[in-house]
JSON list of C-alpha atoms in Angstrom, two decimals:
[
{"chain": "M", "resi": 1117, "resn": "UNK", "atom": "CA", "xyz": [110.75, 100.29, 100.26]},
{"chain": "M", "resi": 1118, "resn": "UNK", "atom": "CA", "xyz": [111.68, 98.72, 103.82]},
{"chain": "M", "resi": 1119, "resn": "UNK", "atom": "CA", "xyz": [109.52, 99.99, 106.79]},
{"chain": "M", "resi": 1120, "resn": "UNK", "atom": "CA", "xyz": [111.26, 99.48, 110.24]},
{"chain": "M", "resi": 1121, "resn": "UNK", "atom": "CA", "xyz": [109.24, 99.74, 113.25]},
{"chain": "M", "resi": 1122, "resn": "UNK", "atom": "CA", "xyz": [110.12, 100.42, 116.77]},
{"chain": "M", "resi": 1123, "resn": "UNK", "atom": "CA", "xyz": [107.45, 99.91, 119.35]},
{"chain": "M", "resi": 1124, "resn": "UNK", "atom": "CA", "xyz": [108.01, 102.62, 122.16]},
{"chain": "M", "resi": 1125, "resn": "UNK", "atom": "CA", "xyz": [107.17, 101.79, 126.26]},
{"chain": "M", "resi": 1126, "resn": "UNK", "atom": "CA", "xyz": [104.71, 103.81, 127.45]},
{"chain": "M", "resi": 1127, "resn": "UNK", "atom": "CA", "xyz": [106.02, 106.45, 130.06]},
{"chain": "M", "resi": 1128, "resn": "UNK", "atom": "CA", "xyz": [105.68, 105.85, 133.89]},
{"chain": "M", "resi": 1129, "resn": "UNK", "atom": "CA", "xyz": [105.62, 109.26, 134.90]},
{"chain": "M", "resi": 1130, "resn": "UNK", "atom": "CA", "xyz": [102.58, 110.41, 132.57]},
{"chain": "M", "resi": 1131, "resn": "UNK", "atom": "CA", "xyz": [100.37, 107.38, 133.94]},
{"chain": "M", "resi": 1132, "resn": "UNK", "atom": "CA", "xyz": [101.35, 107.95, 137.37]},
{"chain": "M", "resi": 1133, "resn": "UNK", "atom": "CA", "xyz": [100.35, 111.95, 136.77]},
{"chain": "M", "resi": 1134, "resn": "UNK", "atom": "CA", "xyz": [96.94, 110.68, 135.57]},
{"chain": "M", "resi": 1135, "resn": "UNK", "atom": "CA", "xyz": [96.22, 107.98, 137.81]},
{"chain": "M", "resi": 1136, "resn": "UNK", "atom": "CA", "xyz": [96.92, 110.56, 140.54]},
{"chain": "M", "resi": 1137, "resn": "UNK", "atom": "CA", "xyz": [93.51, 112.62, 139.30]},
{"chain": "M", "resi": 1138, "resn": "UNK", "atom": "CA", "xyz": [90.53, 111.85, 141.97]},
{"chain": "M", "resi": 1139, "resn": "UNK", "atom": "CA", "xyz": [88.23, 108.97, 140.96]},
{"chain": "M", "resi": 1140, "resn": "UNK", "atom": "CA", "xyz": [89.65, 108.40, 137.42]},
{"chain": "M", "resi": 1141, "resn": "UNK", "atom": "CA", "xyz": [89.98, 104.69, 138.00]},
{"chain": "M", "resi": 1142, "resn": "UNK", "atom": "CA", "xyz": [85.72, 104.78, 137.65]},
{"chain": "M", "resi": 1143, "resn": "UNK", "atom": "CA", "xyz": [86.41, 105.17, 134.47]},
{"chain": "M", "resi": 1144, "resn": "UNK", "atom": "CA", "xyz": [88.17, 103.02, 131.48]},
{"chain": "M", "resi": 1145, "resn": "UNK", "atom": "CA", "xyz": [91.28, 104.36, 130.56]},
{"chain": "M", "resi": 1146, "resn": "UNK", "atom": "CA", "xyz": [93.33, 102.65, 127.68]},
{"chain": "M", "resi": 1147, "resn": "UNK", "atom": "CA", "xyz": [97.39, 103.42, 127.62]},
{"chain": "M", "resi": 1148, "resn": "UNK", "atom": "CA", "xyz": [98.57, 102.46, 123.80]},
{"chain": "M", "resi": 1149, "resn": "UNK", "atom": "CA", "xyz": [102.32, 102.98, 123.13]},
{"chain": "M", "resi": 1150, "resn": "UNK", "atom": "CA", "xyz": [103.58, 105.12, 120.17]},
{"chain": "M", "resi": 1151, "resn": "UNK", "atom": "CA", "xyz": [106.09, 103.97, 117.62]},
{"chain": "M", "resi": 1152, "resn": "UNK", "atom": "CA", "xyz": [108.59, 104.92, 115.63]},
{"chain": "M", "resi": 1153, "resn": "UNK", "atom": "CA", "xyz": [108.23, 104.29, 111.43]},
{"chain": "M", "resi": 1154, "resn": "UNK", "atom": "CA", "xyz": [111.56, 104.35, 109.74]},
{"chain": "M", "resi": 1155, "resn": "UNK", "atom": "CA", "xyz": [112.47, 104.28, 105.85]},
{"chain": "M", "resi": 1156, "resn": "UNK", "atom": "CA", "xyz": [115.03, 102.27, 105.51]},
{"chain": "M", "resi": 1157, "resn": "UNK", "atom": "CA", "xyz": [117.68, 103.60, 103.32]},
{"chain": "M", "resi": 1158, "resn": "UNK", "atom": "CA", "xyz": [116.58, 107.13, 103.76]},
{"chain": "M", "resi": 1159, "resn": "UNK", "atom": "CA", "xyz": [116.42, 109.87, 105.90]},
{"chain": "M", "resi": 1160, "resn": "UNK", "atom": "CA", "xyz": [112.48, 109.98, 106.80]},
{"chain": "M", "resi": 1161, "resn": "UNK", "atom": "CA", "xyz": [110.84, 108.46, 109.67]},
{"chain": "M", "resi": 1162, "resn": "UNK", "atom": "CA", "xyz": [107.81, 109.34, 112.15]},
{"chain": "M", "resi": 1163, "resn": "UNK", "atom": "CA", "xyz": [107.01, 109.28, 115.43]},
{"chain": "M", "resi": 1164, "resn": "UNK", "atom": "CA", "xyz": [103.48, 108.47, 116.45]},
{"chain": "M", "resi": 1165, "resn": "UNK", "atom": "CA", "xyz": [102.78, 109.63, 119.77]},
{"chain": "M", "resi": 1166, "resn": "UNK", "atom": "CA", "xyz": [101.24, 107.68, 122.88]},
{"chain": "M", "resi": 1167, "resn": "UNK", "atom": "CA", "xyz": [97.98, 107.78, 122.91]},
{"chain": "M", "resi": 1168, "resn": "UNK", "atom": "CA", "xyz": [95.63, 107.76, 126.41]},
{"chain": "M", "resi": 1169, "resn": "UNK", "atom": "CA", "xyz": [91.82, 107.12, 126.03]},
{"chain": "M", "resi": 1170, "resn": "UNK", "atom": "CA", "xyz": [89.91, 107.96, 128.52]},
{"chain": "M", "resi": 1171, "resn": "UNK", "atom": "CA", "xyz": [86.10, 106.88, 128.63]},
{"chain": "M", "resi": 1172, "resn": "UNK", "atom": "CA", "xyz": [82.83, 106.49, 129.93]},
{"chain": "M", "resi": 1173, "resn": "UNK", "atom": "CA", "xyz": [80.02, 104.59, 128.40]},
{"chain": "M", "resi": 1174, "resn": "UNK", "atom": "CA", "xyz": [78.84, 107.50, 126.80]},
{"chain": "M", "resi": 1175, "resn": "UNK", "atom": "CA", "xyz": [81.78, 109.72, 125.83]},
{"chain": "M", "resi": 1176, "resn": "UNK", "atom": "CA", "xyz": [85.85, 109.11, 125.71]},
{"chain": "M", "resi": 1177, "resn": "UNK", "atom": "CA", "xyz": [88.59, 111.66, 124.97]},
{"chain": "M", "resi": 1178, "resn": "UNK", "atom": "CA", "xyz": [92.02, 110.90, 123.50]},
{"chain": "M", "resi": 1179, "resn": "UNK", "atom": "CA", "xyz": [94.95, 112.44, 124.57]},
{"chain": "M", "resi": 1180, "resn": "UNK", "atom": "CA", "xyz": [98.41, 112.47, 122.82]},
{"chain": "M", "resi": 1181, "resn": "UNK", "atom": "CA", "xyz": [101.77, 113.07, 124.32]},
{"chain": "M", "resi": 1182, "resn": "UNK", "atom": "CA", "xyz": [105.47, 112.06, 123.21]},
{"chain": "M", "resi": 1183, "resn": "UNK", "atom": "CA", "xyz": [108.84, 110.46, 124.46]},
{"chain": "M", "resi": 1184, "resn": "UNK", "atom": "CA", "xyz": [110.68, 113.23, 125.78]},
{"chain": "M", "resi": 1185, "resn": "UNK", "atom": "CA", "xyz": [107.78, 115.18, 126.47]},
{"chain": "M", "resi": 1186, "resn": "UNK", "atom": "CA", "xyz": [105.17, 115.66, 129.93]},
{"chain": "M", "resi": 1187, "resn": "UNK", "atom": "CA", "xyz": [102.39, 117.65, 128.20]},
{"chain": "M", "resi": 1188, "resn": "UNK", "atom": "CA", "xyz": [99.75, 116.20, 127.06]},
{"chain": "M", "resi": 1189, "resn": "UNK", "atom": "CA", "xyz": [98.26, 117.27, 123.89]},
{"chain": "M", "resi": 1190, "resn": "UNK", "atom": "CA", "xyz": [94.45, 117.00, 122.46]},
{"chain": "M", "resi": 1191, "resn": "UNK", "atom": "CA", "xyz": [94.03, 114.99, 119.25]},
{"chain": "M", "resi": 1192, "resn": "UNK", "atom": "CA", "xyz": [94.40, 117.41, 116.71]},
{"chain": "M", "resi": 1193, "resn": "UNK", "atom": "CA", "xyz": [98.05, 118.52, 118.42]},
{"chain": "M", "resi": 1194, "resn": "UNK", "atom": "CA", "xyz": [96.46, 122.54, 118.85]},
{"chain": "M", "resi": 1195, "resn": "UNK", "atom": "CA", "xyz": [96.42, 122.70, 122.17]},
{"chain": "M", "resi": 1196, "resn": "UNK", "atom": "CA", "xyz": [98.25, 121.56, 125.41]},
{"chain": "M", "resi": 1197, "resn": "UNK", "atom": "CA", "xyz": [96.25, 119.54, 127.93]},
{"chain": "M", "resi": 1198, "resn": "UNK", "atom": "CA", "xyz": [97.08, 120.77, 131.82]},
{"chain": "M", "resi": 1199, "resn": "UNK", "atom": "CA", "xyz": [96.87, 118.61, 134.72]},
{"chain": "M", "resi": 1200, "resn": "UNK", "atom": "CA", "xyz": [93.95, 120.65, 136.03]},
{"chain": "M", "resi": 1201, "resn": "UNK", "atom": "CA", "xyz": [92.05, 120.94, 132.61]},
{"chain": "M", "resi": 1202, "resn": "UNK", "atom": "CA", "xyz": [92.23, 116.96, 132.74]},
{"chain": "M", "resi": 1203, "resn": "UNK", "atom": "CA", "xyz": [90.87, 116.90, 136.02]},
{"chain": "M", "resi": 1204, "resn": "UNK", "atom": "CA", "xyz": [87.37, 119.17, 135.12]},
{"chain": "M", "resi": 1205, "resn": "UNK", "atom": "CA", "xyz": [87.34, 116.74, 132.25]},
{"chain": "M", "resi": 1206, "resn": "UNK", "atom": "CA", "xyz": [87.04, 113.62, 134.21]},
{"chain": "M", "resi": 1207, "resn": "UNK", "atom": "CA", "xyz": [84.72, 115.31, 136.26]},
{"chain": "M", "resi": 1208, "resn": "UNK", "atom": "CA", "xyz": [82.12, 115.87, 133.32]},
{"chain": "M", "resi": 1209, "resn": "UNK", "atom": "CA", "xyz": [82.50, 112.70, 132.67]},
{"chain": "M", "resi": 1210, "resn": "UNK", "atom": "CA", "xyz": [82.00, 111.03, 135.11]},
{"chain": "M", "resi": 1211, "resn": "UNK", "atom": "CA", "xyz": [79.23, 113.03, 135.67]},
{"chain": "M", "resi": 1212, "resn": "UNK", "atom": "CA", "xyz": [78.05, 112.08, 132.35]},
{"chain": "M", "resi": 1213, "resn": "UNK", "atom": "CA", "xyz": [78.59, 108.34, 133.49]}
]
C-alpha cells in the first residue's frame, strides 16, 4: 500500500498567541509541524496535529492543536488548553526552573 505524506506549516497565529505569554522565551519551546498520512487508493488518511513543547530543564509539557483550529489541546486530546491556563503553567515552570 502507497503512503502519501503532506508536511503541514506550522500556524502563525498560535505561535504569536504563545510567544505573547510573559517570560516564556526563558524557556525552550519546540514548534513541530503536523502532517497529513494518506492511503493511496483509498479513502483513509490522518491528520497528526502540531505539536508545541514547552520545557524547562526539569519538566516540559506538550501541547497539540490542528489546522483550522486556535485551541490548544493537552496530549491525550481530553481537554482544551486556554490562553490563561497556559500562562499559570509557564509560571510553575519557570518557577520550577
Amino acid at each position: 500500500m502507497n503512503v502519501s505524506i503532506e508536511f503541514l506549516e506550522f500556524p502563525l497565529c498560535i505561535k504569536n498567541k504563545i510567544l505573547r505569554i510573559k517570560n516564556i522565551t526563558k524557556l525552550n519551546i519546540e514548534y513541530i509541524a503536523g502532517k497529513n498520512i494518506v492511503f493511496n487508493n483509498s479513502n483513509l488518511g490522518l491528520n497528526e496535529p502540531h505539536k508545541i513543547i514547552i520545557s524547562n530543564n526539569i519538566q516540559s509539557i506538550v501541547l497539540l492543536c490542528y489546522d483550522d483550529d486556535t485551541n490548544l489541546y493537552d496530549e491525550e486530546l481530553s481537554r482544551t488548553i486556554t490562553i490563561n491556563e497556559l500562562t499559570n503553567i509557564i509560571e510553575y515552570l519557570l518557577k520550577e526552573n
